[in-house]
């Protein structure tokens, strides 16, 4: 099964019905320290649905980047493989399955490398969407997930950042009750045109495709437009954004045949 195409910090996959884009860049703070980007992402695809996962490794955790990569791989696999089951299964059961996979993987890595589990800290943003516009999403910590409906010219919030007791604290893997803080969403109506998600390195402002009030000014979004949004609206942290979108051009061609 063809899964990902990775080019530097970009991952792009397109089929007749869906297009997925993932862009990630090291922030200026890490560039000055000659550190690698702690944001890690995965795209999984098949003919019926796409899955995109973005994990942001905590900078203060010694193994935040590794946690992000391990978690992104595991979440992408279980969410993609069980997408149609998760559209209808009990939410509590789904959360327990996903948490078990994450904790088992990170605990094993911690044990093998003789490190504290709390050093494997990252946030999670994950979306899986089919060609009809049904989707499921998972969110832990900060970052944001937005949805574009065919019935509205405004982006609708699916999930917003969850902060802790302090403004600079959020919930991460191996550092909180995952069952309490992992959020699971699903949408069964076939009216979603696309999903946008981004890590906390992206700041919300006016962009070429999205006004400050949330109105979509350009849709569908090209790779160049999306890149411009990511590149022009970030802070000093590592910054990443991802998109799953119905491939409108191909759908129009097919409907016209």
mmCIF file of C-alpha atoms in Angstrom:
data_model
loop_
_atom_site.group_PDB
_atom_site.id
_atom_site.type_symbol
_atom_site.label_atom_id
_atom_site.label_comp_id
_atom_site.label_asym_id
_atom_site.label_seq_id
_atom_site.Cartn_x
_atom_site.Cartn_y
_atom_site.Cartn_z
ATOM 1 C CA UNK A 1 0.000 0.000 0.000
ATOM 2 C CA UNK A 2 1.425 3.363 -1.004
ATOM 3 C CA UNK A 3 1.489 5.563 2.070
ATOM 4 C CA UNK A 4 3.745 8.586 2.163
ATOM 5 C CA UNK A 5 5.832 10.754 -0.056
ATOM 6 C CA UNK A 6 8.319 12.792 1.980
ATOM 7 C CA UNK A 7 10.257 15.670 0.437
ATOM 8 C CA UNK A 8 12.357 17.554 3.000
ATOM 9 C CA UNK A 9 9.757 18.783 5.503
ATOM 10 C CA UNK A 10 6.826 18.416 3.117
ATOM 11 C CA UNK A 11 4.495 15.480 2.648
ATOM 12 C CA UNK A 12 1.958 15.545 -0.170
ATOM 13 C CA UNK A 13 -0.396 12.905 -1.464
ATOM 14 C CA UNK A 14 -3.185 13.214 -3.984
ATOM 15 C CA UNK A 15 -5.644 10.752 -5.480
ATOM 16 C CA UNK A 16 -8.806 11.199 -7.557
ATOM 17 C CA UNK A 17 -10.902 12.221 -4.575
ATOM 18 C CA UNK A 18 -8.662 13.640 -1.846
ATOM 19 C CA UNK A 19 -5.548 15.724 -1.449
ATOM 20 C CA UNK A 20 -3.410 15.910 1.705
ATOM 21 C CA UNK A 21 -0.643 18.386 2.437
ATOM 22 C CA UNK A 22 1.647 18.524 5.464
ATOM 23 C CA UNK A 23 4.215 21.295 5.914
ATOM 24 C CA UNK A 24 6.669 21.520 8.786
ATOM 25 C CA UNK A 25 9.580 23.861 9.545
ATOM 26 C CA UNK A 26 12.101 24.308 12.331
ATOM 27 C CA UNK A 27 11.531 27.522 14.285
ATOM 28 C CA UNK A 28 14.072 30.306 14.630
ATOM 29 C CA UNK A 29 14.682 29.453 18.291
ATOM 30 C CA UNK A 30 15.784 25.923 17.391
ATOM 31 C CA UNK A 31 17.681 27.148 14.318
ATOM 32 C CA UNK A 32 19.852 29.345 16.546
ATOM 33 C CA UNK A 33 20.575 26.315 18.738
ATOM 34 C CA UNK A 34 21.217 24.101 15.690
ATOM 35 C CA UNK A 35 18.399 21.793 16.837
ATOM 36 C CA UNK A 36 16.150 19.646 14.677
ATOM 37 C CA UNK A 37 12.446 20.374 14.274
ATOM 38 C CA UNK A 38 10.427 18.778 17.081
ATOM 39 C CA UNK A 39 7.192 18.718 15.047
ATOM 40 C CA UNK A 40 6.676 15.332 13.376
ATOM 41 C CA UNK A 41 3.984 14.333 10.918
ATOM 42 C CA UNK A 42 2.665 11.341 8.981
ATOM 43 C CA UNK A 43 0.284 10.972 6.050
ATOM 44 C CA UNK A 44 -1.403 7.607 5.359
ATOM 45 C CA UNK A 45 -3.665 7.120 2.358
ATOM 46 C CA UNK A 46 -5.715 4.647 0.417
ATOM 47 C CA UNK A 47 -8.360 4.947 -2.263
ATOM 48 C CA UNK A 48 -11.144 5.744 0.220
ATOM 49 C CA UNK A 49 -9.660 7.935 2.949
ATOM 50 C CA UNK A 50 -6.631 9.934 4.065
ATOM 51 C CA UNK A 51 -5.157 10.259 7.553
ATOM 52 C CA UNK A 52 -2.845 13.053 8.685
ATOM 53 C CA UNK A 53 -1.198 13.215 12.112
ATOM 54 C CA UNK A 54 0.858 16.090 13.542
ATOM 55 C CA UNK A 55 2.674 15.760 16.872
ATOM 56 C CA UNK A 56 4.577 18.589 18.536
ATOM 57 C CA UNK A 57 7.437 17.435 20.748
ATOM 58 C CA UNK A 58 7.774 19.464 23.939
ATOM 59 C CA UNK A 59 10.954 21.521 23.784
ATOM 60 C CA UNK A 60 11.674 21.212 27.513
ATOM 61 C CA UNK A 61 11.469 17.404 27.339
ATOM 62 C CA UNK A 62 14.767 15.728 26.461
ATOM 63 C CA UNK A 63 13.053 13.289 24.084
ATOM 64 C CA UNK A 64 10.159 15.418 22.863
ATOM 65 C CA UNK A 65 11.048 14.986 19.201
ATOM 66 C CA UNK A 66 11.317 11.224 19.557
ATOM 67 C CA UNK A 67 7.990 11.116 21.386
ATOM 68 C CA UNK A 68 6.421 13.078 18.539
ATOM 69 C CA UNK A 69 7.739 10.690 15.884
ATOM 70 C CA UNK A 70 6.797 7.517 17.750
ATOM 71 C CA UNK A 71 3.349 8.853 18.622
ATOM 72 C CA UNK A 72 2.632 10.139 15.114
ATOM 73 C CA UNK A 73 3.513 6.743 13.621
ATOM 74 C CA UNK A 74 1.361 4.797 16.080
ATOM 75 C CA UNK A 75 -1.659 7.121 15.972
ATOM 76 C CA UNK A 76 -1.585 7.285 12.164
ATOM 77 C CA UNK A 77 -1.532 3.502 11.909
ATOM 78 C CA UNK A 78 -4.357 2.732 14.348
ATOM 79 C CA UNK A 79 -6.608 5.589 13.215
ATOM 80 C CA UNK A 80 -6.138 4.870 9.511
ATOM 81 C CA UNK A 81 -6.614 1.108 9.853
ATOM 82 C CA UNK A 82 -9.731 1.477 12.029
ATOM 83 C CA UNK A 83 -11.297 4.543 10.422
ATOM 84 C CA UNK A 84 -14.648 3.006 9.437
ATOM 85 C CA UNK A 85 -14.938 1.196 12.750
ATOM 86 C CA UNK A 86 -14.194 4.399 14.665
ATOM 87 C CA UNK A 87 -16.911 6.291 12.801
ATOM 88 C CA UNK A 88 -19.494 4.382 14.839
ATOM 89 C CA UNK A 89 -17.817 2.647 17.786
ATOM 90 C CA UNK A 90 -18.214 3.738 21.423
ATOM 91 C CA UNK A 91 -16.007 6.756 22.142
ATOM 92 C CA UNK A 92 -14.664 5.369 25.411
ATOM 93 C CA UNK A 93 -13.563 2.157 23.713
ATOM 94 C CA UNK A 94 -11.818 4.104 20.953
ATOM 95 C CA UNK A 95 -9.948 6.314 23.392
ATOM 96 C CA UNK A 96 -8.794 3.345 25.453
ATOM 97 C CA UNK A 97 -7.492 1.556 22.350
ATOM 98 C CA UNK A 98 -5.556 4.585 21.144
ATOM 99 C CA UNK A 99 -4.150 5.366 24.588
ATOM 100 C CA UNK A 100 -3.014 1.774 25.064
ATOM 101 C CA UNK A 101 -1.089 1.885 21.771
ATOM 102 C CA UNK A 102 0.586 5.208 22.633
ATOM 103 C CA UNK A 103 1.530 4.303 26.194
ATOM 104 C CA UNK A 104 2.812 0.850 25.237
ATOM 105 C CA UNK A 105 5.078 2.304 22.524
ATOM 106 C CA UNK A 106 6.460 5.148 24.623
ATOM 107 C CA UNK A 107 6.891 3.016 27.752
ATOM 108 C CA UNK A 108 8.834 0.422 25.771
ATOM 109 C CA UNK A 109 11.124 3.113 24.349
ATOM 110 C CA UNK A 110 11.682 4.598 27.814
ATOM 111 C CA UNK A 111 12.527 1.195 29.283
ATOM 112 C CA UNK A 112 14.887 0.210 26.449
ATOM 113 C CA UNK A 113 16.733 3.529 26.619
ATOM 114 C CA UNK A 114 16.643 3.852 30.422
ATOM 115 C CA UNK A 115 14.984 7.248 30.452
ATOM 116 C CA UNK A 116 12.069 8.694 32.418
ATOM 117 C CA UNK A 117 8.708 8.364 30.712
ATOM 118 C CA UNK A 118 7.896 12.019 31.337
ATOM 119 C CA UNK A 119 10.688 12.986 28.905
ATOM 120 C CA UNK A 120 8.587 11.527 26.062
ATOM 121 C CA UNK A 121 6.157 14.435 25.879
ATOM 122 C CA UNK A 122 4.271 15.632 22.824
ATOM 123 C CA UNK A 123 0.886 16.946 21.729
ATOM 124 C CA UNK A 124 -1.335 15.228 19.149
ATOM 125 C CA UNK A 125 -3.424 16.478 16.227
ATOM 126 C CA UNK A 126 -4.952 13.802 14.022
ATOM 127 C CA UNK A 127 -7.642 13.715 11.330
ATOM 128 C CA UNK A 128 -8.876 10.934 9.072
ATOM 129 C CA UNK A 129 -11.375 11.855 6.337
ATOM 130 C CA UNK A 130 -13.013 9.863 3.563
ATOM 131 C CA UNK A 131 -13.898 10.945 0.033
ATOM 132 C CA UNK A 132 -17.483 11.734 1.116
ATOM 133 C CA UNK A 133 -16.406 14.189 3.817
ATOM 134 C CA UNK A 134 -16.991 12.043 6.899
ATOM 135 C CA UNK A 135 -14.158 12.358 9.390
ATOM 136 C CA UNK A 136 -12.801 11.538 12.815
ATOM 137 C CA UNK A 137 -10.254 13.597 14.735
ATOM 138 C CA UNK A 138 -8.124 13.296 17.859
ATOM 139 C CA UNK A 139 -6.604 16.144 19.844
ATOM 140 C CA UNK A 140 -4.306 16.317 22.850
ATOM 141 C CA UNK A 141 -2.905 19.608 24.101
ATOM 142 C CA UNK A 142 -2.530 22.788 22.078
ATOM 143 C CA UNK A 143 -2.796 23.452 18.357
ATOM 144 C CA UNK A 144 -6.079 23.717 16.505
ATOM 145 C CA UNK A 145 -8.351 21.800 14.110
ATOM 146 C CA UNK A 146 -10.726 23.627 11.731
ATOM 147 C CA UNK A 147 -13.371 22.378 9.323
ATOM 148 C CA UNK A 148 -14.628 23.807 6.009
ATOM 149 C CA UNK A 149 -18.233 22.840 5.317
ATOM 150 C CA UNK A 150 -19.874 22.918 1.903
ATOM 151 C CA UNK A 151 -22.743 24.817 3.566
ATOM 152 C CA UNK A 152 -20.692 27.711 4.912
ATOM 153 C CA UNK A 153 -18.025 30.154 3.811
ATOM 154 C CA UNK A 154 -16.547 30.181 7.310
ATOM 155 C CA UNK A 155 -14.114 27.786 8.930
ATOM 156 C CA UNK A 156 -15.691 26.070 11.919
ATOM 157 C CA UNK A 157 -13.644 25.061 14.945
ATOM 158 C CA UNK A 158 -13.490 21.320 15.558
ATOM 159 C CA UNK A 159 -11.085 21.516 18.487
ATOM 160 C CA UNK A 160 -9.203 24.316 20.239
ATOM 161 C CA UNK A 161 -6.081 24.362 22.436
ATOM 162 C CA UNK A 162 -6.433 22.978 25.945
ATOM 163 C CA UNK A 163 -4.267 24.834 28.426
ATOM 164 C CA UNK A 164 -3.316 23.769 31.946
ATOM 165 C CA UNK A 165 -3.000 25.797 35.126
ATOM 166 C CA UNK A 166 -0.540 28.179 33.455
ATOM 167 C CA UNK A 167 -0.861 29.879 30.072
ATOM 168 C CA UNK A 168 2.337 28.262 28.778
ATOM 169 C CA UNK A 169 1.370 24.744 29.916
ATOM 170 C CA UNK A 170 -0.590 22.188 27.939
ATOM 171 C CA UNK A 171 -1.342 18.482 28.249
ATOM 172 C CA UNK A 172 1.026 15.986 26.636
ATOM 173 C CA UNK A 173 1.770 12.290 26.371
ATOM 174 C CA UNK A 174 3.184 10.610 29.496
ATOM 175 C CA UNK A 175 2.468 13.705 31.605
ATOM 176 C CA UNK A 176 -1.276 13.640 32.226
ATOM 177 C CA UNK A 177 -4.320 11.380 32.324
ATOM 178 C CA UNK A 178 -4.656 10.694 28.613
ATOM 179 C CA UNK A 179 -8.195 9.387 28.976
ATOM 180 C CA UNK A 180 -9.237 12.667 30.558
ATOM 181 C CA UNK A 181 -7.472 14.962 28.113
ATOM 182 C CA UNK A 182 -7.492 13.224 24.722
ATOM 183 C CA UNK A 183 -10.487 14.562 22.805
ATOM 184 C CA UNK A 184 -12.214 12.488 20.127
ATOM 185 C CA UNK A 185 -14.571 13.927 17.490
ATOM 186 C CA UNK A 186 -16.446 12.506 14.521
ATOM 187 C CA UNK A 187 -18.634 13.902 11.773
ATOM 188 C CA UNK A 188 -20.958 11.599 9.852
ATOM 189 C CA UNK A 189 -22.590 14.068 7.457
ATOM 190 C CA UNK A 190 -21.034 14.101 3.951
ATOM 191 C CA UNK A 191 -20.635 17.888 3.817
ATOM 192 C CA UNK A 192 -17.010 18.491 4.851
ATOM 193 C CA UNK A 193 -14.874 19.950 2.069
ATOM 194 C CA UNK A 194 -11.661 20.018 4.055
ATOM 195 C CA UNK A 195 -9.900 19.981 7.401
ATOM 196 C CA UNK A 196 -7.040 22.287 8.420
ATOM 197 C CA UNK A 197 -4.913 21.740 11.511
ATOM 198 C CA UNK A 198 -1.806 23.424 12.858
ATOM 199 C CA UNK A 199 0.545 23.319 15.829
ATOM 200 C CA UNK A 200 1.007 26.157 18.304
ATOM 201 C CA UNK A 201 3.865 27.575 16.231
ATOM 202 C CA UNK A 202 1.244 29.039 13.878
ATOM 203 C CA UNK A 203 -0.311 32.305 14.981
ATOM 204 C CA UNK A 204 -3.869 33.216 14.036
ATOM 205 C CA UNK A 205 -4.006 36.283 11.837
ATOM 206 C CA UNK A 206 -5.240 37.480 8.461
ATOM 207 C CA UNK A 207 -3.989 35.183 5.689
ATOM 208 C CA UNK A 208 -4.464 34.846 1.933
ATOM 209 C CA UNK A 209 -7.119 32.179 2.534
ATOM 210 C CA UNK A 210 -8.628 32.960 5.924
ATOM 211 C CA UNK A 211 -9.665 36.281 7.425
ATOM 212 C CA UNK A 212 -9.382 37.066 11.122
ATOM 213 C CA UNK A 213 -13.119 36.465 11.494
ATOM 214 C CA UNK A 214 -12.783 32.956 10.049
ATOM 215 C CA UNK A 215 -14.210 33.681 6.602
ATOM 216 C CA UNK A 216 -12.624 31.566 3.891
ATOM 217 C CA UNK A 217 -11.401 33.914 1.176
ATOM 218 C CA UNK A 218 -10.067 31.234 -1.184
ATOM 219 C CA UNK A 219 -11.144 27.606 -1.601
ATOM 220 C CA UNK A 220 -9.914 25.075 -2.616
ATOM 221 C CA UNK A 221 -6.427 25.856 -1.291
ATOM 222 C CA UNK A 222 -3.410 25.258 -3.489
ATOM 223 C CA UNK A 223 -0.111 24.008 -2.117
ATOM 224 C CA UNK A 224 1.404 27.443 -2.749
ATOM 225 C CA UNK A 225 -1.397 29.239 -0.887
ATOM 226 C CA UNK A 226 -1.147 26.866 2.051
ATOM 227 C CA UNK A 227 2.630 27.212 2.166
ATOM 228 C CA UNK A 228 2.255 31.000 2.233
ATOM 229 C CA UNK A 229 -0.150 30.775 5.165
ATOM 230 C CA UNK A 230 2.264 28.585 7.138
ATOM 231 C CA UNK A 231 5.376 30.547 6.239
ATOM 232 C CA UNK A 232 4.008 34.028 6.980
ATOM 233 C CA UNK A 233 2.112 33.369 10.197
ATOM 234 C CA UNK A 234 4.347 31.760 12.792
ATOM 235 C CA UNK A 235 6.254 32.563 15.942
ATOM 236 C CA UNK A 236 9.768 31.432 17.016
ATOM 237 C CA UNK A 237 8.618 27.902 17.794
ATOM 238 C CA UNK A 238 8.702 25.039 15.279
ATOM 239 C CA UNK A 239 5.645 25.441 13.073
ATOM 240 C CA UNK A 240 3.557 22.957 11.111
ATOM 241 C CA UNK A 241 0.254 22.827 9.311
ATOM 242 C CA UNK A 242 -1.717 20.104 7.566
ATOM 243 C CA UNK A 243 -4.685 19.911 5.235
ATOM 244 C CA UNK A 244 -7.015 17.197 3.965
ATOM 245 C CA UNK A 245 -9.251 18.439 1.166
ATOM 246 C CA UNK A 246 -11.635 17.038 -1.408
ATOM 247 C CA UNK A 247 -9.954 17.169 -4.792
ATOM 248 C CA UNK A 248 -12.489 19.449 -6.429
ATOM 249 C CA UNK A 249 -10.954 19.514 -9.932
ATOM 250 C CA UNK A 250 -10.966 15.744 -10.296
ATOM 251 C CA UNK A 251 -14.458 15.437 -8.848
ATOM 252 C CA UNK A 252 -15.739 17.992 -11.362
ATOM 253 C CA UNK A 253 -14.094 16.114 -14.226
ATOM 254 C CA UNK A 254 -15.622 12.834 -13.110
ATOM 255 C CA UNK A 255 -19.086 14.322 -12.685
ATOM 256 C CA UNK A 256 -18.901 15.783 -16.162
ATOM 257 C CA UNK A 257 -18.008 12.469 -17.842
#
